[in-house]
PDB file of C-alpha atoms in Angstrom:
ATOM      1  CA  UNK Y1412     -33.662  50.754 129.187  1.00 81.00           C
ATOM      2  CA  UNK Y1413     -36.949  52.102 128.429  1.00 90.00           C
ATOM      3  CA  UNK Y1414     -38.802  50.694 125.324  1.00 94.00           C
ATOM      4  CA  UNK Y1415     -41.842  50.682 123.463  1.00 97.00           C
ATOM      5  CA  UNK Y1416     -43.293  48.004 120.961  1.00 98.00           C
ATOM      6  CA  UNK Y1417     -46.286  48.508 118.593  1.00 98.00           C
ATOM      7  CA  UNK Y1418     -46.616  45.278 116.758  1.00 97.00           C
ATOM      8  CA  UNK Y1419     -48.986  46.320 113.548  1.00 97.00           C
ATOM      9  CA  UNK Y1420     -47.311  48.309 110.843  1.00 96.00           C
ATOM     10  CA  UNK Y1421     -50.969  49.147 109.399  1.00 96.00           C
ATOM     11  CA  UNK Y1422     -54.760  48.399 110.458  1.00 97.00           C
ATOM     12  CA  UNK Y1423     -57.864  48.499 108.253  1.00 97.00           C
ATOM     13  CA  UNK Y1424     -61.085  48.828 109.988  1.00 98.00           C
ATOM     14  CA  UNK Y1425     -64.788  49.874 108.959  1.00 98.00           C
ATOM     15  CA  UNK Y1426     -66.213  53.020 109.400  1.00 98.00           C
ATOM     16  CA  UNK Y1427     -68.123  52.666 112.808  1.00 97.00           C
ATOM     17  CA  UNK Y1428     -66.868  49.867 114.131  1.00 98.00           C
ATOM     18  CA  UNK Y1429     -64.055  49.972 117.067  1.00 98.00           C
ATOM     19  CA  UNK Y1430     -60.596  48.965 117.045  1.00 98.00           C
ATOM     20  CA  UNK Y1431     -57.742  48.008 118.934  1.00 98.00           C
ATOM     21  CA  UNK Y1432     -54.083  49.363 119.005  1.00 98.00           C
ATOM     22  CA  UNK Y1433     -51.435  47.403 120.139  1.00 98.00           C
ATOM     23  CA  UNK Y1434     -48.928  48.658 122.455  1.00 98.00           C
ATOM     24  CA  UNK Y1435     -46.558  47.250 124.972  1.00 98.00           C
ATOM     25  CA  UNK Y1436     -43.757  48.900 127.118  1.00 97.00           C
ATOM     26  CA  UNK Y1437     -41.037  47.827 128.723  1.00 96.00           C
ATOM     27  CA  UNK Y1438     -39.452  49.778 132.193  1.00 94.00           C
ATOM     28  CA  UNK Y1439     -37.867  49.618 135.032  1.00 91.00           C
ATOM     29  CA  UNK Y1440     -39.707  52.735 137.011  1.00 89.00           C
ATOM     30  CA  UNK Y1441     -42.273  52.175 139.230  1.00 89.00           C
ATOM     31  CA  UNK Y1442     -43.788  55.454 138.110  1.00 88.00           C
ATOM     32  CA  UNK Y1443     -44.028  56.451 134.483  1.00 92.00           C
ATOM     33  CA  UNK Y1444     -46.861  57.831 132.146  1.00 92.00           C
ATOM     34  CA  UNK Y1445     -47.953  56.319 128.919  1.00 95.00           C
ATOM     35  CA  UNK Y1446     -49.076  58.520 126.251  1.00 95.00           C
ATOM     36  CA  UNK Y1447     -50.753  57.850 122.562  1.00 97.00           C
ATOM     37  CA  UNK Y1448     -50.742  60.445 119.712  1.00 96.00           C
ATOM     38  CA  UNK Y1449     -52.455  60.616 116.560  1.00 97.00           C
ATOM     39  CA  UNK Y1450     -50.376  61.729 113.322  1.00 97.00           C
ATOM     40  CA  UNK Y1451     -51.865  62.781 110.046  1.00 96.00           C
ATOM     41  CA  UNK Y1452     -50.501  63.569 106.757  1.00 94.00           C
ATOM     42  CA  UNK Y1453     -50.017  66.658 108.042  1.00 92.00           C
ATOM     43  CA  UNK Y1454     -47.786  66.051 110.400  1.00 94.00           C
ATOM     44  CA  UNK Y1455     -49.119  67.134 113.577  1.00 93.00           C
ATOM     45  CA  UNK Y1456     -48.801  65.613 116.662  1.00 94.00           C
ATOM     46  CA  UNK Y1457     -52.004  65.343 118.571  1.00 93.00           C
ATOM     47  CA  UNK Y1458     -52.174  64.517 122.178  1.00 91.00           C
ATOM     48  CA  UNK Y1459     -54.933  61.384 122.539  1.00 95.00           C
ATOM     49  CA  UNK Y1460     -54.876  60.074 126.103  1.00 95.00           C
ATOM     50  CA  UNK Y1461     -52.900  59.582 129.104  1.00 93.00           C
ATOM     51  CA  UNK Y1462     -52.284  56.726 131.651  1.00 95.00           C
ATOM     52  CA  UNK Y1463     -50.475  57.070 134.884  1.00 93.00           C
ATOM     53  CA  UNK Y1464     -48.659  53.892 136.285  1.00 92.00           C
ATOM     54  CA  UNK Y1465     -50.692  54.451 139.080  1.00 92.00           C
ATOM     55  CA  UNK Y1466     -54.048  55.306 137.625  1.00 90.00           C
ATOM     56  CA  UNK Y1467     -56.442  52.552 138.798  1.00 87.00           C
ATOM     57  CA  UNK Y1468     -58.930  52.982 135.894  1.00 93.00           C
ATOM     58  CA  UNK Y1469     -58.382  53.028 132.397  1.00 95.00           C
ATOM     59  CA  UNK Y1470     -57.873  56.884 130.821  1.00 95.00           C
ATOM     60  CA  UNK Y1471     -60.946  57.756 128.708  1.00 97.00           C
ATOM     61  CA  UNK Y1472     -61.253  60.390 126.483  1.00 96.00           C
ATOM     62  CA  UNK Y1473     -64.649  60.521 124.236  1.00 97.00           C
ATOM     63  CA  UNK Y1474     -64.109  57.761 121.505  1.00 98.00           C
ATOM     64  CA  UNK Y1475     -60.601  57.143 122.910  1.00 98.00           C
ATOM     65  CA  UNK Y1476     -59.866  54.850 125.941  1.00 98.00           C
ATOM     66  CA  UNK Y1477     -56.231  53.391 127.060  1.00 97.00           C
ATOM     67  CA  UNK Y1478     -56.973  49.387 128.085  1.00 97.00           C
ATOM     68  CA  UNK Y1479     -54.284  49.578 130.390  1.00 97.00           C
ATOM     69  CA  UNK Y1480     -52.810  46.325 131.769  1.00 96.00           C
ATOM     70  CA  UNK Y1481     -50.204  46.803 134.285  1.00 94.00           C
ATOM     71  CA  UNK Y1482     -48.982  43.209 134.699  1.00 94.00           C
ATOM     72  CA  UNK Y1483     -48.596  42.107 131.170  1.00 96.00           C
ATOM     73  CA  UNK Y1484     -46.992  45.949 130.314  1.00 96.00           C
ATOM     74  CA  UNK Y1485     -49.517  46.959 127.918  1.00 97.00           C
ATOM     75  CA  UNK Y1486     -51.438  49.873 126.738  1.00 98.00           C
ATOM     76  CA  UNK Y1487     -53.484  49.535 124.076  1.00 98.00           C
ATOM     77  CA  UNK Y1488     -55.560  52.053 122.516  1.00 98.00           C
ATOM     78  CA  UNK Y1489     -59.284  51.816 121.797  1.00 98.00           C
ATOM     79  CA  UNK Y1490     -60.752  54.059 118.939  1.00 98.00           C
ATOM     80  CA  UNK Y1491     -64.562  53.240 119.022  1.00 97.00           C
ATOM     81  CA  UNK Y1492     -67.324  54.374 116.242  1.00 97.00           C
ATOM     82  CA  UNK Y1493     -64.413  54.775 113.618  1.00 98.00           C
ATOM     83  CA  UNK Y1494     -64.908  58.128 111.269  1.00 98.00           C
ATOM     84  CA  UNK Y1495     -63.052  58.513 108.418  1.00 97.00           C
ATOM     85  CA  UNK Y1496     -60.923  61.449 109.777  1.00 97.00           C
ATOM     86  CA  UNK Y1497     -59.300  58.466 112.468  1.00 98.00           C
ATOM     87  CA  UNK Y1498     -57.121  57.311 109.613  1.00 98.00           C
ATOM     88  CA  UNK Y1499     -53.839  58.137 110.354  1.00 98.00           C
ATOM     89  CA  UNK Y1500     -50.507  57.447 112.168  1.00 98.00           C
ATOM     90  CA  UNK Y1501     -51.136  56.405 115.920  1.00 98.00           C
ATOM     91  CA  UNK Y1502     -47.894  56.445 118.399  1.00 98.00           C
ATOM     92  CA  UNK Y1503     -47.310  54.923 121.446  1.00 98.00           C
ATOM     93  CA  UNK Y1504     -45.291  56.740 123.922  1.00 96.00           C
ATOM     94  CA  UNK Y1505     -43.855  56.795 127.493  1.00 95.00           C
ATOM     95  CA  UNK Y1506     -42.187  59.428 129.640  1.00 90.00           C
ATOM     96  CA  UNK Y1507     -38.204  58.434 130.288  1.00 84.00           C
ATOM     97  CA  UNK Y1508     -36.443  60.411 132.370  1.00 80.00           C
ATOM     98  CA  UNK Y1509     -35.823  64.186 132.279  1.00 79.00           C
ATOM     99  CA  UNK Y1510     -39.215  64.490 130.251  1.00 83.00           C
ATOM    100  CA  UNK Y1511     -38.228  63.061 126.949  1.00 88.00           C
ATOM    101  CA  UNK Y1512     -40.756  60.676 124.819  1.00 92.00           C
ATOM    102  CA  UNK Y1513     -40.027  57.220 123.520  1.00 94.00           C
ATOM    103  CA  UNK Y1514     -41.871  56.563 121.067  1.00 96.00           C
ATOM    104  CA  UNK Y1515     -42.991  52.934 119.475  1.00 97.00           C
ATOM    105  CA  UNK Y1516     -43.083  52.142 115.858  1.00 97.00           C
ATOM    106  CA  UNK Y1517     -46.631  53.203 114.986  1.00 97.00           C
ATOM    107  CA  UNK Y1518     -49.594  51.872 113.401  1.00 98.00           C
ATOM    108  CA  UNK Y1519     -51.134  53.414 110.027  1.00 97.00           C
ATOM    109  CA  UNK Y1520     -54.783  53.011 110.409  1.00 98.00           C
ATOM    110  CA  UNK Y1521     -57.122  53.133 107.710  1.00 98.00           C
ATOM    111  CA  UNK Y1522     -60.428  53.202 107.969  1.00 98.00           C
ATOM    112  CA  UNK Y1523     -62.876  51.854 105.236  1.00 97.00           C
ATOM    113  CA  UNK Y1524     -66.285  53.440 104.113  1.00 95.00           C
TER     114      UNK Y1524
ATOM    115  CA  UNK P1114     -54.295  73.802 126.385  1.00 64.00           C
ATOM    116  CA  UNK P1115     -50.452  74.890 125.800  1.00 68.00           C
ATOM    117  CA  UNK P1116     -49.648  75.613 122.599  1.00 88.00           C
ATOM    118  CA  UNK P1117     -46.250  75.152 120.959  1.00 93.00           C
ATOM    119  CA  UNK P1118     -45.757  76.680 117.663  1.00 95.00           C
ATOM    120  CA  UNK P1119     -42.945  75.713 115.335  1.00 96.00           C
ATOM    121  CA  UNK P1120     -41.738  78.070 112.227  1.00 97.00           C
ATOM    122  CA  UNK P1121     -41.186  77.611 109.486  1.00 97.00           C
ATOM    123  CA  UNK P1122     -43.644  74.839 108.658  1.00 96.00           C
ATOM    124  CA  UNK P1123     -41.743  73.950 105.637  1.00 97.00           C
ATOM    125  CA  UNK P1124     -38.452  75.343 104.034  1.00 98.00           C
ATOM    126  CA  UNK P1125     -36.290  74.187 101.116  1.00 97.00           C
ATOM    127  CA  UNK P1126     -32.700  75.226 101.149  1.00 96.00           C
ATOM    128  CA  UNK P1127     -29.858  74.650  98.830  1.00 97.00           C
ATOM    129  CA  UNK P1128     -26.990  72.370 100.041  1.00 97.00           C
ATOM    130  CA  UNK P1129     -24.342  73.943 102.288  1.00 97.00           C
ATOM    131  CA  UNK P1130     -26.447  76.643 103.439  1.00 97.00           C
ATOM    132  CA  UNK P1131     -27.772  76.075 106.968  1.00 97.00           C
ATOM    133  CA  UNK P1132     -31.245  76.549 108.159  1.00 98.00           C
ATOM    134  CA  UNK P1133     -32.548  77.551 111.770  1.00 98.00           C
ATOM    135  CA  UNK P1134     -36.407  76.231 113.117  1.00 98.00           C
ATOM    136  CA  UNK P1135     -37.562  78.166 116.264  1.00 97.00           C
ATOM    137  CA  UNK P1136     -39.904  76.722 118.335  1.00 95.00           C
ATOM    138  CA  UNK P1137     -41.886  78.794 121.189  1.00 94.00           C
ATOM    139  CA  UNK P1138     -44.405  78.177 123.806  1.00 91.00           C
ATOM    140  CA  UNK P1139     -46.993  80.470 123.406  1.00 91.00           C
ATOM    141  CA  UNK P1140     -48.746  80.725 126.880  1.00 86.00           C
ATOM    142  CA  UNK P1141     -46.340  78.831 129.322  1.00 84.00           C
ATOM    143  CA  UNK P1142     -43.026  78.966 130.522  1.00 86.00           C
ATOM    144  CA  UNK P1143     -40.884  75.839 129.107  1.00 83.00           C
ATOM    145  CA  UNK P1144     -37.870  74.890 131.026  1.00 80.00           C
ATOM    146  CA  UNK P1145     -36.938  71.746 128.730  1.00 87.00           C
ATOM    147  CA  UNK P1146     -38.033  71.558 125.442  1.00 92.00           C
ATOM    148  CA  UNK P1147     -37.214  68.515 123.021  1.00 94.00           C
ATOM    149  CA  UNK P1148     -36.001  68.239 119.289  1.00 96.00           C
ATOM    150  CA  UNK P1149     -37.452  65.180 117.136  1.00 97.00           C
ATOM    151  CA  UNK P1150     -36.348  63.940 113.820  1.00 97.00           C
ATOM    152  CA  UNK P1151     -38.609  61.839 112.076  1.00 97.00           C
ATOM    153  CA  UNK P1152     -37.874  60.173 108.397  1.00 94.00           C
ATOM    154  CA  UNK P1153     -40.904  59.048 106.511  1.00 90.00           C
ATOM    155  CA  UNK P1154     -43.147  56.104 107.407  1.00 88.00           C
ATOM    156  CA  UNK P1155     -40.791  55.973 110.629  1.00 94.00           C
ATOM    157  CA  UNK P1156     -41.233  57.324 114.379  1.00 96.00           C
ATOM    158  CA  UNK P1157     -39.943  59.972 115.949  1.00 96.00           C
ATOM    159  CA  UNK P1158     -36.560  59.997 117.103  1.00 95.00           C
ATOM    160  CA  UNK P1159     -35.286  62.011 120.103  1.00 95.00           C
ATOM    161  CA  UNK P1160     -32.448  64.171 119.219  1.00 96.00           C
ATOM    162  CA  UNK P1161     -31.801  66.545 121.546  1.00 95.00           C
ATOM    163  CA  UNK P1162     -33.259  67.980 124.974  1.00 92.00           C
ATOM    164  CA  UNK P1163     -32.816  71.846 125.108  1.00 89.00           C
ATOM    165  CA  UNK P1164     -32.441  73.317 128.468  1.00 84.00           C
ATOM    166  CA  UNK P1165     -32.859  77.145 129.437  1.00 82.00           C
ATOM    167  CA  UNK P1166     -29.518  78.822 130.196  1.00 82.00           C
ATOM    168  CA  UNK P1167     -27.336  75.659 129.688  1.00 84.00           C
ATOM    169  CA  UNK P1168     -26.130  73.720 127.044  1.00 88.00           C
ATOM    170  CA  UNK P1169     -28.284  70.746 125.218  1.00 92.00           C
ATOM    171  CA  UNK P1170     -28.147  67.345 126.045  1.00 93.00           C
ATOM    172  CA  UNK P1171     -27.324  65.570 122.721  1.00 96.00           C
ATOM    173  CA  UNK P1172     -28.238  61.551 121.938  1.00 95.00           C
ATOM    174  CA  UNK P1173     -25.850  58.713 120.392  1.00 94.00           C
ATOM    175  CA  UNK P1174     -25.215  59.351 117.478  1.00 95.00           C
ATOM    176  CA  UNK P1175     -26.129  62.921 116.735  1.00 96.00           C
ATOM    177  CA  UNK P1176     -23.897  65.640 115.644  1.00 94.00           C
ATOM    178  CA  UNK P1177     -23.982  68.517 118.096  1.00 93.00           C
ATOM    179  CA  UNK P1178     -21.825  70.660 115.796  1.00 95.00           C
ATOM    180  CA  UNK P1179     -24.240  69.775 112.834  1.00 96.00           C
ATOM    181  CA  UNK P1180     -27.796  70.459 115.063  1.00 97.00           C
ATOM    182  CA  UNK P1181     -27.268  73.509 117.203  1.00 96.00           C
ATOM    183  CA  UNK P1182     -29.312  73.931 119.763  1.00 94.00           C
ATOM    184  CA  UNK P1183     -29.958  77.635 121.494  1.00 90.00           C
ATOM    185  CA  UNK P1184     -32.610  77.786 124.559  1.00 88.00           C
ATOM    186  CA  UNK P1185     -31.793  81.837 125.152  1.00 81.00           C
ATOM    187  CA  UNK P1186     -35.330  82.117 126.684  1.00 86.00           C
ATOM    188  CA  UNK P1187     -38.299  80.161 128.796  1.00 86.00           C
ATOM    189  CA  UNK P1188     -40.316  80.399 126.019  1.00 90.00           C
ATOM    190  CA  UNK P1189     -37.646  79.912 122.718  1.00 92.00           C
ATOM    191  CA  UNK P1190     -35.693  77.236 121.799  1.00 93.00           C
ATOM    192  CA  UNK P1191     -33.852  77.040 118.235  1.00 95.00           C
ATOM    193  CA  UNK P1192     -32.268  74.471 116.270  1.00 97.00           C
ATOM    194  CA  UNK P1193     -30.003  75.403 113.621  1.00 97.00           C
ATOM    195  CA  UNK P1194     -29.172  72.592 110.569  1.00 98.00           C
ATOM    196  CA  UNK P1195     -25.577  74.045 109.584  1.00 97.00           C
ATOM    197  CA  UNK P1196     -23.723  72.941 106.034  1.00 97.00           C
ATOM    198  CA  UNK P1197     -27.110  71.183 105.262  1.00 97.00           C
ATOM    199  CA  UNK P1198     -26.967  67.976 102.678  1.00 96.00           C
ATOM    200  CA  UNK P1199     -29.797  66.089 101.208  1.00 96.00           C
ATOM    201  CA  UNK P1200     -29.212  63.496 103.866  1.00 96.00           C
ATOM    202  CA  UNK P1201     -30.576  66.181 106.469  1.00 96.00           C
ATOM    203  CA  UNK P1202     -34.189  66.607 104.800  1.00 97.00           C
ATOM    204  CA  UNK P1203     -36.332  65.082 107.250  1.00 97.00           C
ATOM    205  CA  UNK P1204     -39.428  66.236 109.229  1.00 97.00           C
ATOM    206  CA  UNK P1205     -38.133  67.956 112.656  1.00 98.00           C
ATOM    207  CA  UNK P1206     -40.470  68.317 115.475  1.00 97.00           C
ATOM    208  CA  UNK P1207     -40.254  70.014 119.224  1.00 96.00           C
ATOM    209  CA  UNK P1208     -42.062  69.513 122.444  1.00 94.00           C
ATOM    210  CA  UNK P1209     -41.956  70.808 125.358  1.00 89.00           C
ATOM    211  CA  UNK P1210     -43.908  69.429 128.521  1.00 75.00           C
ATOM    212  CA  UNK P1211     -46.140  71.633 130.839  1.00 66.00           C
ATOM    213  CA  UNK P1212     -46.586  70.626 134.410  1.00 61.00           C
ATOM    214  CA  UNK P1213     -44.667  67.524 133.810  1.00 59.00           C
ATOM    215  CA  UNK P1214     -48.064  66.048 132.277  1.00 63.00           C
ATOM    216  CA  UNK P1215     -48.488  65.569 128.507  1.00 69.00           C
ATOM    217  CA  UNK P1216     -45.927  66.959 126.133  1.00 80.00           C
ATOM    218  CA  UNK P1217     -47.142  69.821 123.327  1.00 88.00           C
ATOM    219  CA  UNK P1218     -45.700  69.739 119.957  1.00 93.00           C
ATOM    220  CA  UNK P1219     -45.126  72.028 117.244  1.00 95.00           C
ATOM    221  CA  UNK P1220     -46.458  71.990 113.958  1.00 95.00           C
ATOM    222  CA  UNK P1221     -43.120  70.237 112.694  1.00 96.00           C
ATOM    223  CA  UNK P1222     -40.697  71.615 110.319  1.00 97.00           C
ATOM    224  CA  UNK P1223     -40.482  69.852 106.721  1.00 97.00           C
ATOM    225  CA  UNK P1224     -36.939  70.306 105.511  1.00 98.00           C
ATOM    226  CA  UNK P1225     -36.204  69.627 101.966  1.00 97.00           C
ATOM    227  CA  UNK P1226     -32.229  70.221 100.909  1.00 97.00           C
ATOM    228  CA  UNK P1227     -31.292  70.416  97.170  1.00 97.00           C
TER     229      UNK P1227
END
């Protein structure tokens, strides 16, 4: 079975700096994509960035890049120059079959003037 | 990008009443679209996967009589909350996928039930 573990209920960090997200997977498939989304209060969910099982480098995506280590089955995401907007609910995802999203715990971040 | 948009954005409803969220993809054609059910401070749980033409493809533990599903077009898919209960207020989100790359969501659907 497919699964997906974020291990920090909440995160504080300070405006500007970068931080880390914590995410690790756990599959059988030798293909499969890895996804994170950003949640605010509002609800929405907004795509960040995407990693392929088979993408050599590490997705980037402006302030947003996916450290993606294939051996230890993790995918963590890496916000840098924090803005107050970033806090929010981040999810960790992967593609299971048939299309569906599994989705990890989340992480509240919070950043800190 | 694709856009998915979700209505209503929020409803209240009285208990025993049922309630129906349509979702639609705006600009692409969406085979397979997914329902979500998310309770607060948790993650989103997969309820259903709604396929064109055919019937949905319910998960443990979720009521298919309760959650109806109807996928009558490539670009609609509805889910209807029947004899609603304050247990069923919850925040319900769809997605559907384009290209088999990332997956769009709707706005989400905020259902209260007094």
């Amino acid at each position: 079975a497919q699964k997906i573990t974020q291990t920090q209920p909440g995160m504080f960090v300070q405006e500007k700096e970068a931080v880390t997200l914590d995410c690790t997977y756990d599959t059988s498939d030798q293909s499969y994509g890895l996804f994170w989304y950003k949640q605010p209060s509002s609800g929405e969910m907004i795509f960040l960035i995407y990693q392929g099982s088979y993408d050599e480098q590490n997705a980037t995506e402006g302030r947003y890049s996916l450290n993606f280590q294939k051996a230890r089955k993790s995918a963590n995401l890496v916000i840098s120059a924090s803005q107050l907007g970033d806090s929010a609910m981040y999810f960790c995802a992967m593609r299971a079959k048939g299309g569906k999203l599994i989705f990890g715990q989340g992480t509240e971040l919070s950043v800190k003037p | 990008g694709a856009v998915v948009s979700q209505h209503p954005s929020r409803v209240i409803c009285k208990s025993g009443t049922s309630v129906k969220i349509e979702c639609r993809s705006l600009d692409f054609q969406a085979t397979t679209m997914f329902w979500y059910r998310q309770f607060p401070k948790q993650s989103l749980m997969l309820m259903a996967t709604s396929n064109e033409g055919s019937k949905a493809t319910y998960e443990q533990g979720v009521e298919k009589d309760k959650f109806l599903i109807n996928h009558a077009s490539l670009t609609l898919s509805t889910l209807t909350v029947t004899s609603a209960h304050p247990e069923d207020s919850s925040f319900y989100i769809c997605s559907a996928s384009f290209q088999n790359t990332e997956a769009f969501f709707g706005q989400g659907t905020r259902l209260t039930v007094v």
